[in-house]
CSV table of C-alpha atoms in Angstrom, one decimal:
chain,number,residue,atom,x,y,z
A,1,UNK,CA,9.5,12.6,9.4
A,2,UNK,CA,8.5,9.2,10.0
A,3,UNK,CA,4.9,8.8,10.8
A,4,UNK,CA,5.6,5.5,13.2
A,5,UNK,CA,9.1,5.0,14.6
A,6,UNK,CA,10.2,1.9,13.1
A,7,UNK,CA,7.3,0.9,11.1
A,8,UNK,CA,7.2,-0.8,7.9
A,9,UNK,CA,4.3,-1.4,5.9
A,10,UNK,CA,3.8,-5.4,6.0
A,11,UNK,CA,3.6,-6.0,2.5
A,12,UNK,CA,7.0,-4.7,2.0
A,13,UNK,CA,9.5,-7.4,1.6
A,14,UNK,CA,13.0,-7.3,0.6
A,15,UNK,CA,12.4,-7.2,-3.1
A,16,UNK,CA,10.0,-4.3,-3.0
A,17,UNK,CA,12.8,-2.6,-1.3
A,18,UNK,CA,15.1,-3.5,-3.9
A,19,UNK,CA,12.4,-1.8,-6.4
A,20,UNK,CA,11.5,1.4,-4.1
A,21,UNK,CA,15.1,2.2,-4.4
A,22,UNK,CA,15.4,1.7,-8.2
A,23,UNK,CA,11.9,3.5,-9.2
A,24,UNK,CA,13.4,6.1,-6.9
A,25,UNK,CA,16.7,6.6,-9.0
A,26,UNK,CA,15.1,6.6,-12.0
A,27,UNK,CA,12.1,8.7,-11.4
A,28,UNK,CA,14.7,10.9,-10.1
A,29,UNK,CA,16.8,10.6,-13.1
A,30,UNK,CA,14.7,10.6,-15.9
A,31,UNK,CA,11.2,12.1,-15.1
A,32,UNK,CA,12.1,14.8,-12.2
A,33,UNK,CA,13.6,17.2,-14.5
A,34,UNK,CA,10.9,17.7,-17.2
A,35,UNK,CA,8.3,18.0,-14.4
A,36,UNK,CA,8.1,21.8,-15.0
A,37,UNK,CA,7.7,21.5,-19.0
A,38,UNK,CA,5.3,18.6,-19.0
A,39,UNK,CA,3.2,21.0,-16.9
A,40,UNK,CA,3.8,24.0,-19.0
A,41,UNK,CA,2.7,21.5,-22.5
A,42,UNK,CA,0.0,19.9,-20.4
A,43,UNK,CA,1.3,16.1,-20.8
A,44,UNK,CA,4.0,14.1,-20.6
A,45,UNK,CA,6.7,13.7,-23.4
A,46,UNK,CA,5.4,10.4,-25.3
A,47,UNK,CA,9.4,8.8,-25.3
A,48,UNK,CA,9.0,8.9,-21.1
A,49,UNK,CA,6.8,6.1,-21.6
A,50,UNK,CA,9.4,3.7,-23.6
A,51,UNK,CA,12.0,4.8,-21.2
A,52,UNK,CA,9.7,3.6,-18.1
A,53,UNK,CA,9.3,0.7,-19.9
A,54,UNK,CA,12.4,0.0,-20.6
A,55,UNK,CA,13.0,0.4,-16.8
A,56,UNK,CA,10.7,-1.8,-16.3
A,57,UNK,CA,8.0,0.2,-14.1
A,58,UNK,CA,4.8,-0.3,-16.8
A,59,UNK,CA,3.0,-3.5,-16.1
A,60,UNK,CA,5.0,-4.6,-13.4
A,61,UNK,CA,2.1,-6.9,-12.0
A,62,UNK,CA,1.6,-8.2,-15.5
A,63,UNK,CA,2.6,-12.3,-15.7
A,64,UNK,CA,6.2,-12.5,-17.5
A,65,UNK,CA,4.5,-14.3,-20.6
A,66,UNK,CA,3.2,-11.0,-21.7
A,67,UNK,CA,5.6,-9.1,-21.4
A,68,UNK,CA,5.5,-7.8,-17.8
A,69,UNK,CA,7.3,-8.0,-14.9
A,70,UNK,CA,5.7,-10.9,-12.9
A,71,UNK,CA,4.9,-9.1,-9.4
A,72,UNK,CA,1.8,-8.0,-7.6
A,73,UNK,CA,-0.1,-5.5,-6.2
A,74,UNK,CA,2.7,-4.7,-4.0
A,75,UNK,CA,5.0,-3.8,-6.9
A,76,UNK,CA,2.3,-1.3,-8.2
A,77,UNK,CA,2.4,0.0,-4.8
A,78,UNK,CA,5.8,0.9,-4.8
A,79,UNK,CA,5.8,2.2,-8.2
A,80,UNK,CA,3.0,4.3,-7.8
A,81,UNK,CA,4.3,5.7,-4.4
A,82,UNK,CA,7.8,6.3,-5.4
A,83,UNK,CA,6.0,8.8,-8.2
A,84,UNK,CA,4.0,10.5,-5.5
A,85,UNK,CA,7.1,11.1,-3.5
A,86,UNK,CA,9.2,12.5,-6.6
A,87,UNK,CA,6.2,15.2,-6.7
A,88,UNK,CA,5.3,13.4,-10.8
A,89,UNK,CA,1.6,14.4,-10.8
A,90,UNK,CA,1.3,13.8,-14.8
A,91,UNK,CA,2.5,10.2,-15.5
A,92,UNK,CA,-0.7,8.2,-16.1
A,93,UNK,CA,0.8,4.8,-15.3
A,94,UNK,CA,-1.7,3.7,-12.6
A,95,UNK,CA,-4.5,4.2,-14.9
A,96,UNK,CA,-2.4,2.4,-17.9
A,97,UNK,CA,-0.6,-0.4,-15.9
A,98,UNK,CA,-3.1,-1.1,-13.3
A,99,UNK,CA,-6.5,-0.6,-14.7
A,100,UNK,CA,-6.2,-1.0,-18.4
A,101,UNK,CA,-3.0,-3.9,-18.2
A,102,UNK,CA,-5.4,-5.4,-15.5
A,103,UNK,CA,-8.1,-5.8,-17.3
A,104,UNK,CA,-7.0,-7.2,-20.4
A,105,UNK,CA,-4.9,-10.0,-18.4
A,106,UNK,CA,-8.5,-10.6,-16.5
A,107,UNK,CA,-11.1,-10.6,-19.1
A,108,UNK,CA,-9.0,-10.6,-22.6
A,109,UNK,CA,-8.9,-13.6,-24.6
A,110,UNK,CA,-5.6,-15.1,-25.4
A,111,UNK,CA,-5.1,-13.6,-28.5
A,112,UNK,CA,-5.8,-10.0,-27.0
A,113,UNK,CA,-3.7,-10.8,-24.2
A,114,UNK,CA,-0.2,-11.6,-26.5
A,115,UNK,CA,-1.2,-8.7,-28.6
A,116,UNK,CA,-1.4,-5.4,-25.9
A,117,UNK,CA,-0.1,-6.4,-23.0
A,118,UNK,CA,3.6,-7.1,-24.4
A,119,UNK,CA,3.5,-3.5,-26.1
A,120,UNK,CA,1.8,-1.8,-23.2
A,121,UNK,CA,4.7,-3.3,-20.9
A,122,UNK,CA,7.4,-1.5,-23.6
A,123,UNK,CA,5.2,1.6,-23.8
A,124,UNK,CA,4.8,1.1,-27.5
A,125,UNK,CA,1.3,1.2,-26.5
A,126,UNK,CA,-0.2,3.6,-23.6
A,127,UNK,CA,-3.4,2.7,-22.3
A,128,UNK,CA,-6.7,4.9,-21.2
A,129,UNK,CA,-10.2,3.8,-20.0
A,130,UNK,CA,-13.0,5.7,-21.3
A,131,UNK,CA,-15.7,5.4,-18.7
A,132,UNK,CA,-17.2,8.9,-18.2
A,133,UNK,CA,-19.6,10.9,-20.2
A,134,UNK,CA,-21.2,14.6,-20.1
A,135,UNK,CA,-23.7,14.1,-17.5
A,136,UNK,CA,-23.3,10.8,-16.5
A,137,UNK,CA,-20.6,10.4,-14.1
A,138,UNK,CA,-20.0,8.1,-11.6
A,139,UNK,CA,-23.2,6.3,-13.1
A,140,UNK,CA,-21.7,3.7,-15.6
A,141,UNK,CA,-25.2,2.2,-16.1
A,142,UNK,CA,-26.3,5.3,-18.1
A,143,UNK,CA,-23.4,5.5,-20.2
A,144,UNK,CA,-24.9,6.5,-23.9
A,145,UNK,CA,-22.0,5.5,-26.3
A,146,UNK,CA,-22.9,2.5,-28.2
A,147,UNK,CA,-21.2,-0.4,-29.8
A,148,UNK,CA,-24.0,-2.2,-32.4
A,149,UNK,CA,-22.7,-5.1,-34.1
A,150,UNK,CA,-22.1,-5.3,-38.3
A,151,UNK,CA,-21.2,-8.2,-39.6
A,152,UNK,CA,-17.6,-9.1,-37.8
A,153,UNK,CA,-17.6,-5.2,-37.0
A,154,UNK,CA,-18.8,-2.9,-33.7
A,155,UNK,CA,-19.7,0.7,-34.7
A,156,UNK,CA,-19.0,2.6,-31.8
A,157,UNK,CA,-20.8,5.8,-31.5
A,158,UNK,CA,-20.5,8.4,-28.4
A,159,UNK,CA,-18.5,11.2,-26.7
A,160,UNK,CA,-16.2,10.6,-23.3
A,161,UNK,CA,-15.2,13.3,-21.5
A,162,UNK,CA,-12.3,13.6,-17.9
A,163,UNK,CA,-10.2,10.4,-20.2
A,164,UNK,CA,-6.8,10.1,-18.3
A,165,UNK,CA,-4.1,9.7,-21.2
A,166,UNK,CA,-6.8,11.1,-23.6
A,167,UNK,CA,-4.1,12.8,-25.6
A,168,UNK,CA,-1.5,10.3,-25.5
A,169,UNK,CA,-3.3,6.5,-25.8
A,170,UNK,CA,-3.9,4.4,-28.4
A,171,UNK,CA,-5.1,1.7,-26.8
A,172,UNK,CA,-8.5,2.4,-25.2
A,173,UNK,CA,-10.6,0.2,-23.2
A,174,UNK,CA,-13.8,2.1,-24.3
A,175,UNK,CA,-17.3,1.2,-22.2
A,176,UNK,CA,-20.1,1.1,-24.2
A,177,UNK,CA,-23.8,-0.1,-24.4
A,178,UNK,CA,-24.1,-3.5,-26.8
A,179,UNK,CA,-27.6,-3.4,-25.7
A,180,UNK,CA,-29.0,-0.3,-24.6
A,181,UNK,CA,-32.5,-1.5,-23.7
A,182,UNK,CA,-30.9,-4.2,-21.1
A,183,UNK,CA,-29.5,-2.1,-18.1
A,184,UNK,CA,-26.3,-3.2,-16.2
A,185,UNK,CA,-26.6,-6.3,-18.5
A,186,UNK,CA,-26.2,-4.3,-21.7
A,187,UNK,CA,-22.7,-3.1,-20.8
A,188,UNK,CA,-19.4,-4.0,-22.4
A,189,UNK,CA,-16.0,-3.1,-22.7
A,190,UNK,CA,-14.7,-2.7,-26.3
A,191,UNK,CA,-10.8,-2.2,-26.8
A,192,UNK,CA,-10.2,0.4,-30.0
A,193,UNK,CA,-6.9,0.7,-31.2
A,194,UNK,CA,-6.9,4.7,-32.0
A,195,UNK,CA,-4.4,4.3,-34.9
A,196,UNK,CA,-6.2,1.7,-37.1
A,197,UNK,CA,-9.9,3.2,-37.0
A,198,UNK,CA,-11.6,5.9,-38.3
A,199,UNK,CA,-13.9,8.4,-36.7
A,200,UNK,CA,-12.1,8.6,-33.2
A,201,UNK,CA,-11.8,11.6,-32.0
A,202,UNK,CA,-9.8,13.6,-29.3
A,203,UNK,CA,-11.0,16.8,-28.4
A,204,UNK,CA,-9.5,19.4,-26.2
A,205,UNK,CA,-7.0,18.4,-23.4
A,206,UNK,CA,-8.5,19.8,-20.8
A,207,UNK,CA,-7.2,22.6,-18.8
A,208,UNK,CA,-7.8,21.5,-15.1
A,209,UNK,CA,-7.3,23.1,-11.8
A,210,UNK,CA,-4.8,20.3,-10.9
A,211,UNK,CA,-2.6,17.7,-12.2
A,212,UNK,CA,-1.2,20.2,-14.9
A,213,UNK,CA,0.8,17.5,-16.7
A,214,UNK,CA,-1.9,14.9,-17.1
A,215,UNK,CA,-3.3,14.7,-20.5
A,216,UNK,CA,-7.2,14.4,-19.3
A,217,UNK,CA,-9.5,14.6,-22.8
A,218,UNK,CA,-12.7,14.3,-24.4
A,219,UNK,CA,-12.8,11.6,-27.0
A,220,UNK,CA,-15.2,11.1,-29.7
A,221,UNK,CA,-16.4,8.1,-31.4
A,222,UNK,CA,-18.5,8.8,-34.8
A,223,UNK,CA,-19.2,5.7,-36.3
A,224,UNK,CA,-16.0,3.5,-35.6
A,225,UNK,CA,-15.5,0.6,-36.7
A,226,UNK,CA,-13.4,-2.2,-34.5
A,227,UNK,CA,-13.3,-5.7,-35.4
A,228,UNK,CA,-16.2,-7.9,-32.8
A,229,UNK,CA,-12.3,-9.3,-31.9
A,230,UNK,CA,-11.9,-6.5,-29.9
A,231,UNK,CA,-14.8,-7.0,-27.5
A,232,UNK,CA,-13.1,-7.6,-24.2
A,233,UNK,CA,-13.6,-11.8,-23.2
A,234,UNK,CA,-15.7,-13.5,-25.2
A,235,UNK,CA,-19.5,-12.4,-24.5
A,236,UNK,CA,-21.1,-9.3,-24.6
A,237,UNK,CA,-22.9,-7.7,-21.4
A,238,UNK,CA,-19.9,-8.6,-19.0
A,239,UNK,CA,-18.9,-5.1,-19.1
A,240,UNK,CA,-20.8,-4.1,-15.6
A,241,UNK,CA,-19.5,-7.1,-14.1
A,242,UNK,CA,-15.5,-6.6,-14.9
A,243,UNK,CA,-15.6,-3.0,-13.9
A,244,UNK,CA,-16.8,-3.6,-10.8
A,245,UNK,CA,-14.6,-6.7,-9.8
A,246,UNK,CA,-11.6,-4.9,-10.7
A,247,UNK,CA,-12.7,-1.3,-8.5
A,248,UNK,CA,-11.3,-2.6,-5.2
A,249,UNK,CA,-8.0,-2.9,-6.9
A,250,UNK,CA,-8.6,0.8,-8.4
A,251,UNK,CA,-9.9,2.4,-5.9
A,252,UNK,CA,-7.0,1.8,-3.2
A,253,UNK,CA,-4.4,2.9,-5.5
A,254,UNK,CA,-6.3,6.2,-5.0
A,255,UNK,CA,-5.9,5.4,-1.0
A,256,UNK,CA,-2.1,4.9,-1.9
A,257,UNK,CA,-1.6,7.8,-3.5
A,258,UNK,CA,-3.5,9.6,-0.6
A,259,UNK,CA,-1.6,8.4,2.4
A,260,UNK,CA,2.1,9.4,-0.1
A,261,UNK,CA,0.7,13.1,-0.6
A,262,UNK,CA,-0.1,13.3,3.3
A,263,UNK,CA,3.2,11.8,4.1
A,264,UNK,CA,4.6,13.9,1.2
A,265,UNK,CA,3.1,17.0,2.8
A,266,UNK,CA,3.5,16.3,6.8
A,267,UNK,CA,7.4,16.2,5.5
A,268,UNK,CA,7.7,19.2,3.9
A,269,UNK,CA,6.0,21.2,6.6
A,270,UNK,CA,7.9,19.6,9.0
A,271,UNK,CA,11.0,21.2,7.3
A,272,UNK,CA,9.3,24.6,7.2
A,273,UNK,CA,8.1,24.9,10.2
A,274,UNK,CA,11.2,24.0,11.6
A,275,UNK,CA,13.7,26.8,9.9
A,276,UNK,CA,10.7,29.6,9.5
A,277,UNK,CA,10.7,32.2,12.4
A,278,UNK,CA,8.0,34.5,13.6
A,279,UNK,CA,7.8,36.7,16.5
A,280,UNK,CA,11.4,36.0,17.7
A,281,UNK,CA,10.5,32.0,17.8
A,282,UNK,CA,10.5,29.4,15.3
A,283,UNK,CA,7.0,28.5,14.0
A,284,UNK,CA,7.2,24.8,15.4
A,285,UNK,CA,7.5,26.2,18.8
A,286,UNK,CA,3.7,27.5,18.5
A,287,UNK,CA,1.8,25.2,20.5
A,288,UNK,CA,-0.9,25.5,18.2
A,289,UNK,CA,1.3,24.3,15.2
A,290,UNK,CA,2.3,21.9,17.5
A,291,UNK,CA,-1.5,20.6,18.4
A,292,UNK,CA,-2.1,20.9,14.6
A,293,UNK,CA,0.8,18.7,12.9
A,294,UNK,CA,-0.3,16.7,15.8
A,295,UNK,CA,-3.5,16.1,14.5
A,296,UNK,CA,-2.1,15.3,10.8
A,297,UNK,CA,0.5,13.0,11.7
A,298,UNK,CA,-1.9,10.8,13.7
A,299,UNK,CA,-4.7,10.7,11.1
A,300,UNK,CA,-1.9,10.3,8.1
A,301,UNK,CA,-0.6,7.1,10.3
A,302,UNK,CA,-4.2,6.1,10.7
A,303,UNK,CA,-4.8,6.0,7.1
A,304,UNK,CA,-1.0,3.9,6.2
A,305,UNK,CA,-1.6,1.1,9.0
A,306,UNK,CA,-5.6,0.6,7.1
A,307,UNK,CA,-4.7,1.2,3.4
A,308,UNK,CA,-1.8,-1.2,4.2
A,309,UNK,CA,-3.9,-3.6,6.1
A,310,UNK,CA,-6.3,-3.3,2.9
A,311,UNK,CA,-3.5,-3.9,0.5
A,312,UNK,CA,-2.6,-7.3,2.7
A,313,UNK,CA,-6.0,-8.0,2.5
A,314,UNK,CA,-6.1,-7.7,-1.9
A,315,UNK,CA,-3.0,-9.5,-2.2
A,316,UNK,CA,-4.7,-12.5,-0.6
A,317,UNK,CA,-7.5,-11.8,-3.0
A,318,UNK,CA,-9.5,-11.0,0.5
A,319,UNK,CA,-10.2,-7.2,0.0
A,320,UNK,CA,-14.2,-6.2,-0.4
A,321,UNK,CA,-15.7,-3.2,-2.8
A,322,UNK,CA,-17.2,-2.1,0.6
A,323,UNK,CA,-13.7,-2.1,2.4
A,324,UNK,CA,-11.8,-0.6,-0.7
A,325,UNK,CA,-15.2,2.2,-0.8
A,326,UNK,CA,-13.9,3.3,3.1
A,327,UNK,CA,-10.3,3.5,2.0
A,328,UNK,CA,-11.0,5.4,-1.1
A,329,UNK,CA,-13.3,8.1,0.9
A,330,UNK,CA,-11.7,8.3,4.3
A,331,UNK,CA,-8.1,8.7,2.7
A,332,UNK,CA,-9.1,11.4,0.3
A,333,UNK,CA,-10.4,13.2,2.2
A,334,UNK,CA,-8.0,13.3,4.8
A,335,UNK,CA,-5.7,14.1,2.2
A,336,UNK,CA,-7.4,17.5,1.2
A,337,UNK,CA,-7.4,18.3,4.9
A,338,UNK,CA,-4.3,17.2,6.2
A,339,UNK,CA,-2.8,19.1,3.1
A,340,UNK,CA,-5.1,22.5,3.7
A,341,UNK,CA,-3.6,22.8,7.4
A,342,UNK,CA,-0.1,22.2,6.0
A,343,UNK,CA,-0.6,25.0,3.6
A,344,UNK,CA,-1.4,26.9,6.2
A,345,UNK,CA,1.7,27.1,8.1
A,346,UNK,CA,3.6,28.1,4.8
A,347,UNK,CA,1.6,32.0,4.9
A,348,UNK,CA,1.4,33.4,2.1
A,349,UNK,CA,4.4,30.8,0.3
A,350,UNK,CA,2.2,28.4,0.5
A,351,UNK,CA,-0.2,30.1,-2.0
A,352,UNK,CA,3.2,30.6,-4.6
A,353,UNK,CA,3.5,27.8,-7.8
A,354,UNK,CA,7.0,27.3,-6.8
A,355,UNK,CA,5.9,25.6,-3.8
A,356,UNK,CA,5.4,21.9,-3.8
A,357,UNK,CA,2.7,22.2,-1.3
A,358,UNK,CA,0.6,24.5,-3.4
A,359,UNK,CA,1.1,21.9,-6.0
A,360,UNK,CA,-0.1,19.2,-3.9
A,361,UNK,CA,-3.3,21.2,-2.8
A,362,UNK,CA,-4.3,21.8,-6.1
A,363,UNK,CA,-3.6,18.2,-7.2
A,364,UNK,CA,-5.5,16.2,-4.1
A,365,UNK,CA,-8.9,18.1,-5.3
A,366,UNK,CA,-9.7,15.7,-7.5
A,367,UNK,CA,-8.6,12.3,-5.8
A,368,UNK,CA,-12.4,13.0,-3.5
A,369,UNK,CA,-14.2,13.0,-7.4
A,370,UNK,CA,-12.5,9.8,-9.9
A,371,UNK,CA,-12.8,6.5,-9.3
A,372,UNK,CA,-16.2,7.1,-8.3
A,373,UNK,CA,-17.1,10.5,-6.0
A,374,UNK,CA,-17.1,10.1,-2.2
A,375,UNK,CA,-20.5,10.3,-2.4
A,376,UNK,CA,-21.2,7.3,-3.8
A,377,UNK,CA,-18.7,5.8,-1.9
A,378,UNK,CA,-20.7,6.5,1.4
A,379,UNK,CA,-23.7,5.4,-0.8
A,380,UNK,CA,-22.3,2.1,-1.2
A,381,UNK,CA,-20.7,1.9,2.1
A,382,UNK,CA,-24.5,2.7,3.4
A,383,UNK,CA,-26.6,-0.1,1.6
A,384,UNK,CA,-24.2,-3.1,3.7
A,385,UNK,CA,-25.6,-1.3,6.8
């Protein structure tokens, strides 16, 4: 069902049509049919990594001289939709290709740079970002892990909890306090390299409400020693500042995968609706389904023509935390509601496992809650008023 006759988002050029179609093939090829296992083991098989590498769909926005494939925003885009749309709820890629990727080629020192990026583009390596911590949240300025300096070593010390890829990376952008007593300023981002240290830590893999096949995990650091190489850049206390130049960029990959679930969803129920009868008529001919799918289908197109008018906007290096705050809040949450009223036209199907769209209402829950809850979103939307 096509939300806009004949519209295309702006940023999609010829080449990113070339790309849609082959992520398409190959998610279809080589990911769609282990869906159901990776959900039953709780994360995806380690080898799909090297194969999307090989494919070339990790780091696509990563310069060529490190190993990635060149492109821009608008590449991740289409990767990251084209997984949406093949209903691939466990693959961690926008977290490993563009956070982690991104903030090594941003901050990283040369030497870092030709040392992960290359491997993180072959999926040798798999990247995670351990941000969050029991009881601390969305506030990164209260994070408690700490990195003190020894000689030419850190010793990282703390626990991380809701780590996407917890299970599987072992390359781990870990932010910690290098000065506790400084704030915002005391805040840096330490890379540790899980198979060379000791005293890292995964605990459980967290059994969720949603996104079965993600590998979300605590991780614990008891005294862990990384070399003062790994410090992301080259000073400490720029921690604060890179993690929130690079949250536009984060949090409308959230929008993306918001506006593909409602589109995702509108689809399906669209089909349903279409072939399921009730009282001797078919349920589309209800004029309250009708009104209803109305209703979705014009806020779902409201939220493409913005999140694509936002991503114009980043790939001119033009979009604004408080722009990419309203795109991350509005979109989610017209997600979880556009998705409840589809739901409800599937009865009591809509409730079963083996329907996508129960899937997809279980998975949107948390897309109001990471990358920083709604809440703050609003909060920080609020103080440009």
């Amino acid at each position: 069902m096509a939300l806009i006759e004949g519209y295309k988002s702006p940023w999609l050029d010829e080449e990113l049509e070339i790309l849609q179609d082959a992520v398409s093939k190959f998610y279809e090829k080589e990911f769609v049919p282990h869906v159901e296992k990776w959900n039953e083991q709780g994360c995806v098989d380690r080898d799909a990594w090297l194969k999307a590498g090989e494919a070339g769909i990790l780091c696509a926005s990563i310069k060529e001289e490190y190993g990635g494939g060149g492109g821009h925003f608008g590449h991740e885009m289409v990767i990251a939709q084209e997984q949406g749309r093949a209903g691939i709820g466990g693959f961690g890629n926008s977290v490993h290709s563009g956070i982690v990727a991104h903030y090594i080629q941003s901050y990283g020192t040369e030497e870092q740079k030709k040392k992960w990026l290359p491997k993180m583009a072959s999926g040798e390596l798999v990247g995670g970002i351990a941000m969050t911590e029991p009881g601390t949240g969305s506030d990164l300025q209260a994070v408690r892990t700490t990195a003190k300096k020894d000689g030419n070593q850190y010793v990282l010390n703390g626990q991380k909890t809701f780590i996407t890829n917890g299970q599987t990376a072992d390359l781990i952008c870990v932010v910690a306090k290098t000065d506790p007593e400084a704030g915002a300023k005391g805040v840096s981002l330490i890379m540790v390299e899980t198979e060379e240290v000791e005293g890292f830590r995964r605990g459980r893999n967290l059994k969720k409400m949603g996104q079965k096949a993600q590998d979300t995990s605590e991780l614990f650091f008891d005294d862990v020693k990384v070399p003062t190489a790994n410090l992301l850049g080259t000073d400490e206390g720029k921690g604060f500042f890179q993690l929130m130049q690079q949250l536009p960029q984060e949090r409308l990959i959230i929008a993306v995968q918001a506006c593909v679930a409602m589109e995702k969803a509108l689809e399906l129920t669209s089909e349903y609706v279409k072939e399921r009868k009730a009282f001797g008529q078919r349920i589309l001919d209800f004029q309250n389904t009708q009104f209803k799918l109305a209703e979705c289908k014009t806020e779902a197109t409201i939220a493409r023509v913005f999140t694509d008018n936002c991503a114009e906007r980043l790939l001119r290096g033009e979009l604004d935390a408080t722009t990419a705050a309203m795109a991350k809040w509005w979109t989610t949450q017209k997600e979880n509601e556009i998705i409840d009223e589809c739901l409800q036209f599937f009865g009591g199907y809509g409730y079963m496992d083996e329907y996508p769209i129960s899937r997809m209402y279980r998975d949107a829950r948390i897309q109001k809650i990471y990358g920083g809850t709604n809440e703050i979103m609003k909060l920080l939307i609020g103080r440009t008023i």
